[in-house]
Coordinates of C-alpha atoms in Angstrom, one line a residue:
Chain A
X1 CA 0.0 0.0 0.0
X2 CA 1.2 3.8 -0.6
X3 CA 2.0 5.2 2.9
X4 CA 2.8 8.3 1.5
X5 CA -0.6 9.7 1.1
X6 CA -2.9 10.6 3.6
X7 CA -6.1 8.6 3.3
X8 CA -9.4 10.6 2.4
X9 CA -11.8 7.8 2.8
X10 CA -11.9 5.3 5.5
X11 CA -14.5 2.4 4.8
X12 CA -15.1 -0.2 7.9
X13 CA -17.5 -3.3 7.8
X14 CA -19.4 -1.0 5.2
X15 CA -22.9 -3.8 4.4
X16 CA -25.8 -2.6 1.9
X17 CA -28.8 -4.1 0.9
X18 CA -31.9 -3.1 -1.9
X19 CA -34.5 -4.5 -0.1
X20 CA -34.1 -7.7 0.9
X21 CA -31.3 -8.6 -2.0
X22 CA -27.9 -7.9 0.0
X23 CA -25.5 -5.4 -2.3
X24 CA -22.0 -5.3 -0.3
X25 CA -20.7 -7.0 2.6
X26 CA -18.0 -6.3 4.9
X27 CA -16.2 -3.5 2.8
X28 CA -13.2 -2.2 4.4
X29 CA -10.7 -0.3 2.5
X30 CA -8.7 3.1 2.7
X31 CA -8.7 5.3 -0.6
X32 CA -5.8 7.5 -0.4
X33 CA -6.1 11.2 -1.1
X34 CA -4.6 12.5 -4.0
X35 CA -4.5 9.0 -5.9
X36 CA -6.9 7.5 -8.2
X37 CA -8.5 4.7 -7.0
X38 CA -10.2 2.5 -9.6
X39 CA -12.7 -0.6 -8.3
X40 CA -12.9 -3.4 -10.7
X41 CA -15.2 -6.4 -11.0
X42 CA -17.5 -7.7 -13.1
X43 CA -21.2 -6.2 -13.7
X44 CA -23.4 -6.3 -10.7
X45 CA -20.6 -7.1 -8.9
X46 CA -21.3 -3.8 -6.4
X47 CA -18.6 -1.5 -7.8
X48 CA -21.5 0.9 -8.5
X49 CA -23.3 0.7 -5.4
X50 CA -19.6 1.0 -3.7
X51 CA -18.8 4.2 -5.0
X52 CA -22.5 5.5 -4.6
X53 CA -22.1 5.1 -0.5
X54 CA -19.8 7.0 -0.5
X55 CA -21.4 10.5 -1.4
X56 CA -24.9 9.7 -0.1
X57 CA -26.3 9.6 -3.6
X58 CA -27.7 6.2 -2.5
X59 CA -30.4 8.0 -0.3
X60 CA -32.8 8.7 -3.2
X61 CA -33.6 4.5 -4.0
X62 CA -36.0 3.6 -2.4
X63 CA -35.4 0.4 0.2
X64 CA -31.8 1.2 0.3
X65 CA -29.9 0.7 3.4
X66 CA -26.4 1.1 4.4
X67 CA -24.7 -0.4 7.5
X68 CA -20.9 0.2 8.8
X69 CA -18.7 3.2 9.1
X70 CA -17.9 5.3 5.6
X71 CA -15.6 7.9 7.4
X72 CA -14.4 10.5 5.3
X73 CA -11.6 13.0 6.6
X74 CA -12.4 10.9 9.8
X75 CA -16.1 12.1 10.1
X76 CA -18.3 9.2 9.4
X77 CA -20.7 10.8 6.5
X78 CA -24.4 8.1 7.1
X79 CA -24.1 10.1 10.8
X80 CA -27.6 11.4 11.1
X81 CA -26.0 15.1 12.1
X82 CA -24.6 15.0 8.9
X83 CA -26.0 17.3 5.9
X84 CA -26.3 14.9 2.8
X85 CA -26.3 18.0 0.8
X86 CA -23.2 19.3 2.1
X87 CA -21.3 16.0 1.5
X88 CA -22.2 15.7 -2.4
X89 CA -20.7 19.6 -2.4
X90 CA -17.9 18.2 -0.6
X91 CA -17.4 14.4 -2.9
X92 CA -18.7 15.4 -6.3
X93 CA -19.6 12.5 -9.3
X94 CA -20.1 12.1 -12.4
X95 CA -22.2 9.3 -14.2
X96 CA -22.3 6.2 -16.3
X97 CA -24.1 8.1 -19.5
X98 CA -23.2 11.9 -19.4
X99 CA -26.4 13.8 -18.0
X100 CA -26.3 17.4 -18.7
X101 CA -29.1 19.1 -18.3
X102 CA -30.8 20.4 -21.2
X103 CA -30.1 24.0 -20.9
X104 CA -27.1 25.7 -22.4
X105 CA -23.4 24.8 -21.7
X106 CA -23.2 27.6 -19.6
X107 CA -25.8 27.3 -17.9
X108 CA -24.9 23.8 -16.8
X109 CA -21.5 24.8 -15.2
X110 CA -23.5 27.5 -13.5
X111 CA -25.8 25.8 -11.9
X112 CA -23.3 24.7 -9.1
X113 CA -21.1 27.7 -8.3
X114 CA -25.3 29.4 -8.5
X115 CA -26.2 27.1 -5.5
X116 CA -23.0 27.9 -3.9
X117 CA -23.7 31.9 -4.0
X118 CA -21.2 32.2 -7.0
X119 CA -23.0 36.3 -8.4
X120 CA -24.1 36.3 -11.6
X121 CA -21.9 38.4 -14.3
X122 CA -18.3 38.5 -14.4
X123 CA -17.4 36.2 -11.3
X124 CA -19.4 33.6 -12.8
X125 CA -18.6 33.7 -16.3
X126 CA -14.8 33.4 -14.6
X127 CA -15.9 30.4 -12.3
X128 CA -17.5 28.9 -16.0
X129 CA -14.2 29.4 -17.6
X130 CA -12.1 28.1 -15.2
X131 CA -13.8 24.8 -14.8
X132 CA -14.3 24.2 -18.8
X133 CA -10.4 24.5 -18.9
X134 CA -9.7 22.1 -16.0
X135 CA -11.7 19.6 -18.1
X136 CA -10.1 20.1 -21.4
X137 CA -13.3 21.6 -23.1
X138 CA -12.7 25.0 -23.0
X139 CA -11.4 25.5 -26.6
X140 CA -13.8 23.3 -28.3
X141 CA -17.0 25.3 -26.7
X142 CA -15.9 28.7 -26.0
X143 CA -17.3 30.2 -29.1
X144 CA -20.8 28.6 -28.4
X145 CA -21.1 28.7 -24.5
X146 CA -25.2 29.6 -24.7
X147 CA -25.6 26.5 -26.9
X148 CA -27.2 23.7 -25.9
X149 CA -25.2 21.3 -23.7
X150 CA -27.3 18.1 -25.5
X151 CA -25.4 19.4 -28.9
X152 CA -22.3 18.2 -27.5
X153 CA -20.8 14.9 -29.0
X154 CA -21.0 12.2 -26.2
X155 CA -16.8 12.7 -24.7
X156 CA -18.1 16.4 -24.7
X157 CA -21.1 15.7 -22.7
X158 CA -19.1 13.9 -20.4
X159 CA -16.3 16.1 -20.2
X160 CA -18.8 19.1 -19.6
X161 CA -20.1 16.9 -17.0
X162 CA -16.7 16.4 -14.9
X163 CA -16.6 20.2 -15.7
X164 CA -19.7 20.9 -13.6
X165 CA -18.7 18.3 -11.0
X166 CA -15.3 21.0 -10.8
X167 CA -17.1 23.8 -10.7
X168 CA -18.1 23.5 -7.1
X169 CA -14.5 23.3 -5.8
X170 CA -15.1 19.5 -4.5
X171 CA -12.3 17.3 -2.5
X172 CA -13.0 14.6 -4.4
X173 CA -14.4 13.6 -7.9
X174 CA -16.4 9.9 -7.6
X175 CA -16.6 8.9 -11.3
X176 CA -19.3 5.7 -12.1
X177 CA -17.7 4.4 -15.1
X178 CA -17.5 7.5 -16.7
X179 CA -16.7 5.5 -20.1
X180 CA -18.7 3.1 -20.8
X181 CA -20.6 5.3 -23.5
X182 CA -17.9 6.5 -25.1
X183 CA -15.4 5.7 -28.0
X184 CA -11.9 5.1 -27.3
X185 CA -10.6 8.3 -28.5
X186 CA -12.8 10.2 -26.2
X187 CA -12.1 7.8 -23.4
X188 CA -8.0 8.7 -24.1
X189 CA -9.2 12.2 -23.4
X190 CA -10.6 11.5 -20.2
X191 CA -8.0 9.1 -19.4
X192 CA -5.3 12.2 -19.6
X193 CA -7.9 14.6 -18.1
X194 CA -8.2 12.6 -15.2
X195 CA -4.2 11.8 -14.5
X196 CA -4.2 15.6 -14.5
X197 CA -7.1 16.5 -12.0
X198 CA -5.0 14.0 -9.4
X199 CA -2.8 17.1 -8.7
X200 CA -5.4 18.4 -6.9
X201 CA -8.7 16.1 -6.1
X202 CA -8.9 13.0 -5.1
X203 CA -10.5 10.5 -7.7
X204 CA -12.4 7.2 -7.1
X205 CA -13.1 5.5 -10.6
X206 CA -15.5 2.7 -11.4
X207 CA -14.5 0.9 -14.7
X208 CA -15.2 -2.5 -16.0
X209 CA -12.1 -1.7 -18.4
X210 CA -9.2 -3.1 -16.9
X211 CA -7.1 -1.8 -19.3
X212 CA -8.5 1.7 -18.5
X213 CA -7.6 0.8 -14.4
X214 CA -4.0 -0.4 -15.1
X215 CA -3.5 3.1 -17.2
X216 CA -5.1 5.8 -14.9
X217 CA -5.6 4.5 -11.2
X218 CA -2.4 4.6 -8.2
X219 CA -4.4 1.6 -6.5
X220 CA -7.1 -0.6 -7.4
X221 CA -9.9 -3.0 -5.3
X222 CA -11.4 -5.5 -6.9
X223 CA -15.3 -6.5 -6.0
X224 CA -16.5 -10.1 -6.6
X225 CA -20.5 -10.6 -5.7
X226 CA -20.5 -8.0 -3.6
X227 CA -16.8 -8.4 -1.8
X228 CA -13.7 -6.9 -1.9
X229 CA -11.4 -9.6 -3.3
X230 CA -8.0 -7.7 -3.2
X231 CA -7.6 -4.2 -2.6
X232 CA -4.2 -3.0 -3.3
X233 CA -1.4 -1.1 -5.5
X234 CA -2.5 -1.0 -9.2
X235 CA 0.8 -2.3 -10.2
X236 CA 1.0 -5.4 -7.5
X237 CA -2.9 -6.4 -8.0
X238 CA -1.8 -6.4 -12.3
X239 CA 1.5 -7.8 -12.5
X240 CA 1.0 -10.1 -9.0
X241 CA -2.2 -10.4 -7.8
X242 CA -2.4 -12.1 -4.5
X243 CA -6.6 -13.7 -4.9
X244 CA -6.8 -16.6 -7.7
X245 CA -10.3 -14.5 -8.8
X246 CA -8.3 -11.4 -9.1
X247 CA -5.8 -13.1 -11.1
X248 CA -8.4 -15.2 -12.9
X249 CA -10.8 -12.2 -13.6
X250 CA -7.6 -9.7 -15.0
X251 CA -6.2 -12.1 -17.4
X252 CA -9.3 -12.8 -18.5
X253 CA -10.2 -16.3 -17.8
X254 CA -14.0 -15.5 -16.1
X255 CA -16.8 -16.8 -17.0
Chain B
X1 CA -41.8 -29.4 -41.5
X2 CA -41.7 -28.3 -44.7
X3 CA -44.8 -27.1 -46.0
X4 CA -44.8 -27.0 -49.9
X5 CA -45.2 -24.4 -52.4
X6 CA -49.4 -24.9 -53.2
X7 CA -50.0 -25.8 -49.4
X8 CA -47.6 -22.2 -48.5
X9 CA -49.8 -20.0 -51.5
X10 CA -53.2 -21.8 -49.7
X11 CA -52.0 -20.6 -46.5
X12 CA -51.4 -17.3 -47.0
X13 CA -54.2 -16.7 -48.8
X14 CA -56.2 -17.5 -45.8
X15 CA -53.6 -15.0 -43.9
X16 CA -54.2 -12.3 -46.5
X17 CA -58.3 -12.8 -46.2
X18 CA -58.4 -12.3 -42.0
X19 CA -56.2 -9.4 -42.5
X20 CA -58.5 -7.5 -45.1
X21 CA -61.5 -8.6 -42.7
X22 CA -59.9 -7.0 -40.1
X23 CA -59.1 -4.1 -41.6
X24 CA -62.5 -3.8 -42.7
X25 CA -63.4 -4.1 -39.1
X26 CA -61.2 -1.5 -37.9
X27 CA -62.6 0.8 -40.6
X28 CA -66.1 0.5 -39.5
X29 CA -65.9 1.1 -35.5
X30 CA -63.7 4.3 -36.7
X31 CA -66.8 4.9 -39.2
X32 CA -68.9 4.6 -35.8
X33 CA -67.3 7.0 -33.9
X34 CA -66.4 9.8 -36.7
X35 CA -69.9 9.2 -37.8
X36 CA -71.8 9.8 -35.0
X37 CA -69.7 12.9 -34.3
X38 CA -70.4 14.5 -37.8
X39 CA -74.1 13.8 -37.8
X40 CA -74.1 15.6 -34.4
X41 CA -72.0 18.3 -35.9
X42 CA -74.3 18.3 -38.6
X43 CA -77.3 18.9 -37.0
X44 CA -76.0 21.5 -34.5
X45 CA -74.6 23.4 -37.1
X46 CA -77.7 23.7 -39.0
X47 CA -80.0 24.5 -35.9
X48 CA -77.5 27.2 -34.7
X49 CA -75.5 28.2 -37.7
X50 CA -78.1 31.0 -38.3
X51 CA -78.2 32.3 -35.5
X52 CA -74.3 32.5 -34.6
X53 CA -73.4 37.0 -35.3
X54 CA -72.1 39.5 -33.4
X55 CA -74.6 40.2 -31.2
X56 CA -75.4 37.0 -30.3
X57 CA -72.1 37.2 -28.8
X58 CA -72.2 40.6 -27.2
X59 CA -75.9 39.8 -25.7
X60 CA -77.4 39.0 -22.4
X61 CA -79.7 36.3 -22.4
X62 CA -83.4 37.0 -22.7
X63 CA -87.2 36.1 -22.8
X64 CA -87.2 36.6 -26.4
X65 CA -85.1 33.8 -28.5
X66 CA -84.3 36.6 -30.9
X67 CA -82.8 38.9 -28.7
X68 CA -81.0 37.2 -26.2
X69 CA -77.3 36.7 -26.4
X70 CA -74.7 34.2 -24.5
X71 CA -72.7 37.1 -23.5
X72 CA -73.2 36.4 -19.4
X73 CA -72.7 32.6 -19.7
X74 CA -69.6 32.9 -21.8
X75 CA -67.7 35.2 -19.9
X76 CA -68.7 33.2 -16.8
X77 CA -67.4 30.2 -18.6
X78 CA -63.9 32.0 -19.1
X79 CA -63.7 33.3 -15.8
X80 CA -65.1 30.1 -13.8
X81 CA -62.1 28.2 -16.0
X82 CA -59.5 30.7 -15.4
X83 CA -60.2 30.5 -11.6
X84 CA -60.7 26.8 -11.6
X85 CA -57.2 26.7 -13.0
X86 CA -55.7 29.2 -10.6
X87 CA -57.4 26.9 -7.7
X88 CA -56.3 23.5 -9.2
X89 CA -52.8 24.3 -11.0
X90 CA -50.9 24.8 -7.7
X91 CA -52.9 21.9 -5.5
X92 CA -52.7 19.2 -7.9
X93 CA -49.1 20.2 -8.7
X94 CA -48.0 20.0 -5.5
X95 CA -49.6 17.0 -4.4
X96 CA -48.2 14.9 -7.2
X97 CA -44.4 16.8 -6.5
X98 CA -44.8 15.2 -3.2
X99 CA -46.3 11.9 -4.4
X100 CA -43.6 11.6 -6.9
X101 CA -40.9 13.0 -5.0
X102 CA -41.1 13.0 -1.9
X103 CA -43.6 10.7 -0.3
X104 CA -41.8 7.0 0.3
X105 CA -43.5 4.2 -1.1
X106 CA -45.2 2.4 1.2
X107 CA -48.7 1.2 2.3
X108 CA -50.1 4.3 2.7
X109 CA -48.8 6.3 -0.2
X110 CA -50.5 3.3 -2.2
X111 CA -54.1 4.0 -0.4
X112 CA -53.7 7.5 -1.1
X113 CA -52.8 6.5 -5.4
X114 CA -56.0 4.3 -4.9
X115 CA -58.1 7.2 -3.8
X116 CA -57.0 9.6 -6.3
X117 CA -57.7 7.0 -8.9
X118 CA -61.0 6.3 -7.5
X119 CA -61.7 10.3 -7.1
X120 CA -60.9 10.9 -11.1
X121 CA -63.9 8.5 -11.6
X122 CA -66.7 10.0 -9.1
X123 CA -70.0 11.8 -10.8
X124 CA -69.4 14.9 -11.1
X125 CA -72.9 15.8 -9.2
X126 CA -71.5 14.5 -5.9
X127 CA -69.0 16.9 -6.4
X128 CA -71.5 19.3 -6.7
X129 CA -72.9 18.2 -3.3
X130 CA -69.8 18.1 -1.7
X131 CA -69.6 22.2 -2.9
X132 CA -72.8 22.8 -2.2
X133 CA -72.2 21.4 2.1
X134 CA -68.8 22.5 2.4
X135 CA -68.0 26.1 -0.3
X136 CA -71.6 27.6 -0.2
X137 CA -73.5 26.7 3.6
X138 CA -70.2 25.7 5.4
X139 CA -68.0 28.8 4.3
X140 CA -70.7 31.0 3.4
X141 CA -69.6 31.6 -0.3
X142 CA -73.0 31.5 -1.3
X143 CA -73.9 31.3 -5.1
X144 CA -70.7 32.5 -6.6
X145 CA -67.9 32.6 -9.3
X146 CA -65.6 31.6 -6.6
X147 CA -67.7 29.0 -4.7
X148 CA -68.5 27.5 -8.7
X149 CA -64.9 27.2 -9.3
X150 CA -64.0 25.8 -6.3
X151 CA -66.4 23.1 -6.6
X152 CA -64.7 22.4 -10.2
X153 CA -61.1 22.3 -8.6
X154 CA -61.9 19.7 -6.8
X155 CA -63.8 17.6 -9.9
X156 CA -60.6 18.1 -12.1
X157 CA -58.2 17.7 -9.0
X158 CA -57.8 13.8 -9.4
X159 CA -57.1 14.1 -13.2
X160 CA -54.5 17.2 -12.6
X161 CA -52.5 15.1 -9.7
X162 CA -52.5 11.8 -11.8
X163 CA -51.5 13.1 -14.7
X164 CA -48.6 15.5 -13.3
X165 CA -47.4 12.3 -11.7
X166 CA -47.1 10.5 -14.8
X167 CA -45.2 13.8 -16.1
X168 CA -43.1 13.5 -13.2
X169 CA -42.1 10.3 -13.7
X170 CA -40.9 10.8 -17.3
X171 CA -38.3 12.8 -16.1
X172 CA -35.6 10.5 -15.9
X173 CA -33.5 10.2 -12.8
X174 CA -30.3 10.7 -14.2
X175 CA -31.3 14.6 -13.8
X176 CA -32.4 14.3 -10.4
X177 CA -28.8 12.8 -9.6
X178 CA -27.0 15.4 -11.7
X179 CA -28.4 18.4 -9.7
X180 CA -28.3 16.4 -6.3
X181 CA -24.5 15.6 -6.6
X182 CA -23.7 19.5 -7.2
X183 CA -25.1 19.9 -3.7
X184 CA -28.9 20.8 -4.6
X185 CA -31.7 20.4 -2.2
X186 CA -34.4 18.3 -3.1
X187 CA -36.8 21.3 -3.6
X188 CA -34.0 23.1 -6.3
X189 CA -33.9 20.2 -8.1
X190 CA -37.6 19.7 -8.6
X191 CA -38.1 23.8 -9.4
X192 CA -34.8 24.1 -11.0
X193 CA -35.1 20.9 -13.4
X194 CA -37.8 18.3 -13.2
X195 CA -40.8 20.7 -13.3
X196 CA -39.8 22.8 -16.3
X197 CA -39.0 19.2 -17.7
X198 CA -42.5 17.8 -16.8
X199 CA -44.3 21.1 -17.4
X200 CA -45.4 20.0 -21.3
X201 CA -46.8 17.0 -19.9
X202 CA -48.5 18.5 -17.1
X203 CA -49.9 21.6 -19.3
X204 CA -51.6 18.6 -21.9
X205 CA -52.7 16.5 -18.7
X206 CA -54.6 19.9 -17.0
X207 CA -56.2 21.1 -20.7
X208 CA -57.4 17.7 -20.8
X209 CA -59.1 18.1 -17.7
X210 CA -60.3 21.5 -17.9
X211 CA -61.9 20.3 -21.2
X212 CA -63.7 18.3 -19.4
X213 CA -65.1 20.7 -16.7
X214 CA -65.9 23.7 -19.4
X215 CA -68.7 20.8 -20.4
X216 CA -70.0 20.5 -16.8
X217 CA -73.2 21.7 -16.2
X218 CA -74.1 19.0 -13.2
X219 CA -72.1 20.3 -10.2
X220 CA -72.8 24.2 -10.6
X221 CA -76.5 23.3 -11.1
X222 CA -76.0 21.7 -7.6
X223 CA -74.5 24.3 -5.8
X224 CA -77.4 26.8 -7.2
X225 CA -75.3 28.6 -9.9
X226 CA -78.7 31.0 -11.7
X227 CA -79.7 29.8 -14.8
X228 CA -80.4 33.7 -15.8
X229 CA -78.0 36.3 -15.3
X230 CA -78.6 39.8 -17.3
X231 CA -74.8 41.0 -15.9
X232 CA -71.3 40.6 -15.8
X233 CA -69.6 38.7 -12.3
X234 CA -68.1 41.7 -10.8
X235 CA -66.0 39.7 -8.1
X236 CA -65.0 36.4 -6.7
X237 CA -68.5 36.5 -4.9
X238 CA -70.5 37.6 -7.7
X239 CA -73.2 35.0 -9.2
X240 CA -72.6 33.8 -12.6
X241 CA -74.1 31.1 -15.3
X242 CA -72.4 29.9 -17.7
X243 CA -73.0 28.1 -21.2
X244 CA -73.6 24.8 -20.2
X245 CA -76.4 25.8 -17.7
X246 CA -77.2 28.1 -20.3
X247 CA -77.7 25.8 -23.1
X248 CA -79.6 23.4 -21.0
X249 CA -82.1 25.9 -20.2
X250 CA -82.9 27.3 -23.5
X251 CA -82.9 23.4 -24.5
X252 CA -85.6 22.3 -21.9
X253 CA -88.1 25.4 -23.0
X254 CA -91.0 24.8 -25.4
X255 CA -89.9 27.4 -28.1
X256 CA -88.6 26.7 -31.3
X257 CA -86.7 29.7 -31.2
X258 CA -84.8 28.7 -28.1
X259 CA -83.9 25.6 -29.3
X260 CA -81.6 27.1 -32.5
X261 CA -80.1 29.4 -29.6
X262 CA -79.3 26.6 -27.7
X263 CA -77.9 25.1 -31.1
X264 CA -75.6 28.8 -31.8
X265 CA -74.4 28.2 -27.9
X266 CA -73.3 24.5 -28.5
X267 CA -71.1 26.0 -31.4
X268 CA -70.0 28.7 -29.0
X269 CA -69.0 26.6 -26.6
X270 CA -67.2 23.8 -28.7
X271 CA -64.9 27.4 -30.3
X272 CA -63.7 27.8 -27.1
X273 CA -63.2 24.2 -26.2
X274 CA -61.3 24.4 -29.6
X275 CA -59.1 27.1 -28.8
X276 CA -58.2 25.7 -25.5
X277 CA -57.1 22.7 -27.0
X278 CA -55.1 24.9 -29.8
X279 CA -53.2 27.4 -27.0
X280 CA -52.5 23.7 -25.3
X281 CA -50.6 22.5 -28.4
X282 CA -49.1 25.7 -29.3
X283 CA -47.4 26.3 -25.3
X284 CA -46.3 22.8 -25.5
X285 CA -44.9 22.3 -28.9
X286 CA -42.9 25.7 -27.9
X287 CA -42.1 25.1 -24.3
X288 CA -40.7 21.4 -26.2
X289 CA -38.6 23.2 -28.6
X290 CA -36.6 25.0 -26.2
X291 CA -35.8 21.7 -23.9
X292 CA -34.9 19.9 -26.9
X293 CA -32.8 22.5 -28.9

């Protein structure tokens, strides 16, 4: 495990069930801050529900339920005194199929920093610029910023989306296989956006390309039916995996 | 099995002969249903057709057929719909926001989807009792505009929440999600983003309904709305009539003058009915445009 890095996310016993149909059991892991973190595993394997804990985002289903300790920057964030609303500013995401809103691009970076208190006019239209740059849209939009967002090609969308996940200044970025609609070009893009935006946020990724977790991620876990398999560096759980189903599922060799 | 080339032709042709019976079929019950419409159009028209000018429309209503005018019942009409709508609009709304949105699925939020369902299909005349006990004795509203329309919020109440609802839940999710990870509270991202999505939906839903109250004449009969009014509601508490009430008077009267009135009314009433329907399609076709630009 990297030492080096301080840990953003501590996850302890973490159990969650839809219904009656258990989703994860006994989760315990520690993402490190500053690092991606990519969780692996097959579908329906709990990767999404994983990374859905751990910004609250989970609330809205009805019959979900959520047992064990999720502490993040050592507060634990299911603690009734804590604001769901406040955590999602805090941990931001960004979805399987890009989901702008259908108003204008601008209007879709805005919408954040305008919850946040961010006045209209020249702060804003800095706060827009700033976050289209940190995703590596800026120069392909700039001229048509009152546009529709839905006009945007399908990496745009996507990247506009991690752009409005930005524009609230969050610790962390949770992405829920952030890929899985797009071509591999556009994924590249996202790929390199992503390496960069490590600098400063912490990044948990969901991917069912393991390809895409050897490239990007510092440290990988890898679910199984609801389990964490292995949890480990990228490099060890790749080149030496520890769990025959980690080493069976990488090289390929699952059902 | 493999069925040979005389056997396949045989078989088909069968195929071929229940289609064109069917279609033949289909043809006729929409035959039915056009049909019966166009003779009643028919026949309306050429009772009332003479009789629809100007001052028919400018008119109060009166003992002679040849004077009177819808002028009293029509604006009561328009204003008993506009304030039906400013009464129901918001209530239904809300309700199915919190239905949708809000409420958690459980027992009880399933008796209360029962009940609504069960409300959309009551007779409209016990909702005119219901006005009649609780608007005009219980809160003293008397006879009025206000105490008419209030009646009809709560007939087209049921349809308005039901079909909100189902506007509601064509929005899809991935939107909610969107403005709740930036931080929203529940209330921005139903004012911010799912209502202005659902608002198409809801407008069609609520024309749909008030199309059916502009037809009522049941309910306001109950709650005493006058069958003959010679002015113009001057309030929320004035009395008023309006064209169904209207039409059914002049219809139940021995003249054969009143009857063509009546006719000219019908007409009258089925142009508004029209234009509603038209200013439906127009908002919605426009408020589509600019979501799906």
């Amino acid at each position: 495990m990297d030492t080096t890095s301080p840990t953003a996310f501590q996850i302890r016993d973490l159990n969650s069930w839809y219904g009656e149909r258990q989703a994860l059991s006994k989760i315990s892991l520690s993402i490190p801050e500053h690092r991606i973190t990519a969780i692996i595993g097959p579908s329906g394997c709990g990767k999404s529900t994983f990374i859905r804990c751990l910004n609250r985002i989970n609330d809205l289903i009805p019959g979900f339920r959520v047992e064990g300790r999720v502490l993040f920057k050592d507060q634990d964030i299911n603690d009734p005194a804590m604001d769901p609303i406040e955590i999602r500013y805090r941990i931001g995401m960004v979805f399987q199929k890009p989901n702008p809103f259908p108003k204008s691009i601008y209007d879709n970076i805005a919408y954040g920093p305008f919850l946040w208190g961010t006045k209209k006019g020249p702060p804003m239209d800095a706060t827009v610029e700033e976050s289209l740059k940190r995703a590596a849209l800026w120069d392909e939009v700039k001229d048509k910023l009152h546009q529709s967002a839905l006009a945007l090609s399908g990496g745009q969308q996507q990247r506009l989306c991690i752009a409005r996940a930005l524009a609230v200044e969050p610790d962390v970025l949770l992405l829920d296989e952030p890929c899985s609609a797009l071509d591999p070009i556009a994924t590249a893009r996202i790929e390199e956006l992503l390496l960069e935006l490590k600098k400063s946020y912490t990044i948990v990724i969901v991917t069912h390309n393991m390809q895409q977790a050897a490239r990007v991620s510092d440290v990988t876990g890898f679910f199984l039916m609801g389990e964490l398999i292995e949890f480990g560096e990228t490099k060890q759980i790749f080149t030496n995996p520890k769990d025959r189903r980690t080493e069976d599922y990488i090289t390929g060799r699952f059902g | 099995m493999k069925v040979g080339h005389q056997e396949r032709r045989r078989m088909l042709a069968n195929r071929y002969r229940t289609d064109f019976l069917f279609r033949i079929c289909a043809v006729a019950m929409l035959l039915i249903g056009l049909g019966t419409l166009a003779v009643l159009l028919i026949d309306v028209l050429m009772d009332g057709a003479g009789k629809l000018s100007w001052s028919f429309l400018t008119s109060f209503p009166s003992r002679k057929p040849e004077q009177a005018g819808v002028l009293s019942p029509l604006v009561g009409t328009l204003y008993l719909m506009l304030l039906t709508a400013a009464l129901a609009l918001p209530v239904g709304v809300g309700a199915a926001v919190y239905l949708e949105e809000y409420s958690k699925q459980n027992w009880f939020s399933r008796i209360i989807e029962i009940n609504i369902a069960n409300l959309a299909g009551v007779p409209s005349i016990i909702y005119g009792l219901l006005g009649l006990e609780l608007f005009v004795r219980a809160m003293k509203l008397e006879r009025s505009l206000l105490a008419g329309s209030a009646t009809m919020a709560l007939l087209v109440l049921p349809i308005i929440i039901i079909s909100a609802r189902e506007a509601l839940r064509a929005v899809p999710s991935s939107i909610r999600e969107a403005s709740l990870a930036l931080g929203a509270s529940q209330w921005q991202t139903v004012w911010n983003h799912v209502l202005p999505l659902a608002f198409p939906g809801i407008l069609t839903g609520s024309i749909l309904a008030f199309s059916r109250a502009i037809g009522e004449a049941a309910p306001l009969i109950t709650i005493g709305a006058l069958t003959y009014i010679a002015f113009l509601p001057d309030g929320l508490l004035a009395p008023f009539t309006v064209m169904p009430i209207q039409i059914f008077n002049w219809v139940s009267r021995p003249q054969r003058g009143f009857h063509e009135i009546a006719a000219a009314a019908i007409l009258v009433l089925m142009a508004v009915l029209i234009l509603m329907n038209a200013l439906a399609v127009y908002l919605r076709q426009k408020y589509q445009k600019r979501i799906n630009l």
